[in-house]
Coordinates of C-alpha atoms and ligand atoms in Angstrom, one line a residue:
M350 CA 189.9 69.0 39.3
A351 CA 188.0 67.3 41.7
E352 CA 184.3 66.4 40.1
A353 CA 181.2 64.2 41.2
V354 CA 178.4 63.1 39.4
I355 CA 175.2 61.5 40.5
F356 CA 172.8 58.8 39.0
L357 CA 169.3 58.9 40.0
G358 CA 166.6 57.0 39.4
P359 CA 164.4 53.7 39.9
P360 CA 165.8 50.2 39.1
G361 CA 166.0 49.1 35.5
A362 CA 166.5 52.8 34.2
G363 CA 169.6 52.0 32.9
K364 CA 171.8 54.2 35.3
G365 CA 174.3 51.2 35.2
T366 CA 174.5 50.9 31.9
Q367 CA 175.2 55.2 31.4
A368 CA 177.3 55.6 34.7
K369 CA 179.6 52.7 32.9
R370 CA 180.1 54.9 29.8
L371 CA 180.1 58.3 31.1
A372 CA 182.8 57.3 33.8
S373 CA 185.2 55.5 31.4
E374 CA 185.1 58.7 28.8
M375 CA 185.0 61.3 31.5
G376 CA 187.6 59.1 32.3
F377 CA 185.8 59.3 36.4
K378 CA 185.7 55.8 38.9
Q379 CA 182.1 55.0 38.5
L380 CA 180.9 53.9 42.1
S381 CA 178.1 51.6 42.2
T382 CA 177.6 50.6 45.8
G383 CA 175.2 47.6 44.1
D384 CA 178.5 46.5 42.7
I385 CA 180.3 46.7 45.6
L386 CA 177.4 45.1 47.4
R387 CA 177.2 41.8 45.4
S388 CA 181.2 42.0 45.0
H389 CA 181.1 41.1 49.2
I390 CA 178.0 38.8 48.3
A391 CA 180.3 36.7 45.8
R392 CA 183.2 36.6 47.8
G393 CA 181.1 35.2 51.2
T394 CA 183.2 38.2 53.4
E395 CA 180.9 39.6 56.6
L396 CA 179.6 42.0 55.0
G397 CA 178.2 40.4 52.3
Q398 CA 176.5 37.3 54.0
K399 CA 175.4 40.3 56.6
V400 CA 173.8 42.2 53.3
K401 CA 172.5 39.0 51.4
P402 CA 168.9 38.5 52.2
I403 CA 167.8 42.5 52.3
L404 CA 169.6 42.5 48.5
D405 CA 167.3 39.7 47.9
R406 CA 164.3 40.9 49.3
G407 CA 164.4 44.4 47.9
D408 CA 165.4 46.4 50.9
L409 CA 168.2 48.9 51.9
V410 CA 171.1 48.3 53.2
P411 CA 171.3 50.3 56.9
D412 CA 172.7 53.8 55.8
D413 CA 175.8 53.1 58.2
L414 CA 176.9 50.6 56.3
I415 CA 176.7 52.2 53.3
L416 CA 178.3 55.7 54.0
T417 CA 181.0 53.4 55.5
L418 CA 181.7 52.1 52.3
V419 CA 181.5 54.9 50.3
H420 CA 183.7 56.8 52.6
D421 CA 186.0 53.8 52.4
E422 CA 186.3 54.2 48.3
I423 CA 186.6 58.4 48.1
A424 CA 188.5 59.7 51.4
A425 CA 191.6 58.1 50.3
M426 CA 191.4 59.6 46.9
P427 CA 193.9 62.9 46.3
N428 CA 191.4 64.7 43.7
P429 CA 188.1 62.7 43.3
K430 CA 186.3 62.1 40.4
V431 CA 183.5 60.2 40.8
I432 CA 180.4 59.3 39.0
F433 CA 178.0 57.8 41.8
D434 CA 175.4 55.2 40.6
G435 CA 172.6 54.2 42.6
F436 CA 174.4 55.9 45.6
P437 CA 173.0 58.4 47.7
R438 CA 169.2 56.6 47.9
T439 CA 167.9 58.2 51.4
K440 CA 168.2 61.3 52.7
A441 CA 169.5 60.7 55.2
Q442 CA 173.0 59.5 52.4
A443 CA 172.6 62.2 50.8
E444 CA 173.1 64.9 53.5
A445 CA 176.2 62.2 54.2
L446 CA 177.5 62.9 51.1
D447 CA 177.2 67.0 50.4
K448 CA 179.6 66.5 54.1
L449 CA 181.6 64.4 52.4
L450 CA 181.9 66.1 49.2
A451 CA 182.4 69.7 51.1
G452 CA 185.0 68.2 52.8
L453 CA 186.7 66.5 50.1
K454 CA 186.6 70.1 47.8
T455 CA 184.9 68.4 45.4
P456 CA 181.8 70.3 43.8
L457 CA 178.7 68.0 42.2
L458 CA 178.7 68.7 38.8
G459 CA 174.9 67.4 38.5
V460 CA 172.3 65.1 39.3
L461 CA 170.8 62.9 36.9
L462 CA 167.4 61.7 37.2
V463 CA 166.7 59.1 34.8
T464 CA 162.6 58.0 34.4
A465 CA 161.0 55.3 32.4
P466 CA 157.2 54.6 33.3
E467 CA 157.0 51.2 35.3
E468 CA 156.3 48.9 33.2
E469 CA 159.2 49.4 30.9
L470 CA 161.2 49.0 34.4
V471 CA 159.5 45.9 35.1
K472 CA 159.8 44.2 31.4
R473 CA 163.5 44.6 31.5
L474 CA 164.9 44.2 35.1
L475 CA 162.8 40.2 34.2
N476 CA 164.4 40.7 31.1
R477 CA 167.7 41.1 32.9
A478 CA 166.8 38.7 35.0
Q479 CA 167.3 36.4 32.5
Q480 CA 170.1 36.9 31.1
E481 CA 172.2 37.8 34.2
G482 CA 170.4 35.5 36.4
R483 CA 170.8 38.5 39.4
S484 CA 168.7 36.7 42.7
D485 CA 167.1 40.5 43.4
D486 CA 165.9 40.0 39.5
N487 CA 162.7 38.5 40.2
E488 CA 159.3 39.6 40.1
A489 CA 158.2 40.3 43.4
T490 CA 161.4 41.8 44.5
I491 CA 161.5 44.0 41.5
R492 CA 157.6 45.0 42.4
N493 CA 159.3 45.6 46.4
R494 CA 162.4 47.5 44.9
L495 CA 159.8 49.6 42.8
E496 CA 158.4 50.4 46.1
V497 CA 161.1 51.0 48.3
Y498 CA 162.6 53.5 45.2
K499 CA 159.3 55.6 45.6
A500 CA 159.1 55.7 49.6
Q501 CA 163.0 56.1 50.3
T502 CA 164.4 56.9 47.8
Q503 CA 162.1 59.5 45.0
P504 CA 162.4 62.3 48.1
L505 CA 165.8 63.1 46.9
V506 CA 164.0 64.7 43.5
D507 CA 163.2 67.0 45.6
Y508 CA 166.0 67.6 47.5
Y509 CA 168.3 68.2 44.8
T510 CA 165.6 70.1 42.7
K511 CA 166.1 72.6 45.6
T512 CA 169.8 72.8 45.2
G513 CA 169.6 73.1 41.1
S514 CA 171.5 70.0 40.8
L515 CA 168.7 68.3 39.0
R516 CA 169.0 67.5 35.4
E517 CA 166.5 65.1 34.6
V518 CA 166.7 62.7 31.4
N519 CA 164.5 60.1 29.6
G520 CA 165.6 57.0 29.6
L521 CA 163.4 55.5 26.9
G522 CA 165.0 54.9 23.7
T523 CA 168.2 53.6 22.6
P524 CA 171.7 53.2 25.1
D525 CA 173.2 56.1 22.9
G526 CA 170.6 58.4 22.4
V527 CA 170.2 58.5 26.4
Y528 CA 173.3 58.8 26.8
Q529 CA 173.2 62.1 24.2
S530 CA 170.7 63.5 26.5
I531 CA 173.1 63.1 29.3
Q532 CA 175.8 64.7 27.8
S533 CA 173.9 68.1 26.9
A534 CA 171.7 67.7 30.3
L535 CA 175.4 67.9 31.5
G536 CA 176.5 70.3 29.2
V537 CA 180.0 68.2 28.6
E538 CA 180.6 66.6 25.5
V539 CA 183.4 64.0 25.4
Ligands
AMP259 P1 170.9 47.9 42.5 O1 172.6 47.6 42.0 O2 172.0 49.6 42.5 O3 170.0 48.4 41.6 O4 171.1 48.4 43.9 C1 170.8 46.8 44.4 C2 170.8 46.9 45.7 O5 172.0 46.9 46.6 C3 169.5 47.3 46.1 O6 168.1 46.5 46.2 C4 169.8 47.4 48.0 O7 169.2 46.2 48.6 C5 171.4 47.6 47.9 N1 172.0 48.6 47.5 C6 172.5 49.5 46.7 N2 172.9 50.8 46.8 C7 172.5 51.1 48.3 C8 172.7 52.2 49.0 N3 172.9 53.6 48.5 N4 171.6 52.3 50.0 C9 171.0 51.0 50.4 N5 171.0 50.3 49.9 C10 171.8 50.2 48.5

C-alpha cells in the first residue's frame, strides 16, 4: 500500500539518522532533499552550481526547484512508500505535497516533529562539522539555518496540527531511544 511519512524539525534534531533507519526497516524510500541537492553540488551539475551559494548561506532553495526535484522522484513510482526528510520546509511546499500525494492516492501516515533545545542543536551541528566537513555546518550558517527554520518551517507545525497528522517526538536521548519514540508515535512496530 502506498504511504508517506514526513520528518519535520530543526537542523541537528536527528531527522536524517532516524529517517534513514525507519526507511530501511519499513522498506520505504528515504527522500532527503538536502542529500539530493548535495549530490548535485558534488557532481557539479547546473542545478548544483546554482544552489551551492544558497546552501552555503543556509537559506532555502526556491520552492519551484525543490518541487520539481520531489515530483521527479516520486511521480513515476507506481506504489510510493516514501519518508520525506527535510521536505516540506515552507507552506507552499506543504500544500504542493498534499496535492501530489492526493493525486498518487498516497495517504500520510504521520508527520514526526523531532525537536531538541537550540543549544543542543548548535552543539551537534558543530560536532558534525568536524566529523563530516559539511560546508554549511559552520557557526554563522548554523545560526542562519536555525532562524530560517523558525521563520519558514516552524509554521508547518500549525499546518499539520490542524490536519491532525502531527506527532511530536523528543529528539534528546540515545538514537535507539528516539527511534522507539518514533515507532510508538507512528503506531508501527517494525
Ligand atoms: P538539510 O540537509 O535538510 O539540512 O538541507 C541542507 C540545505 O539544503 C538547507 O539549508 C537548504 O539550503 C537546502 N534544502 C534542503 N531541503 C530543502 C527544502 N525542502 N526547501 C528548500 N531548501 C532546502
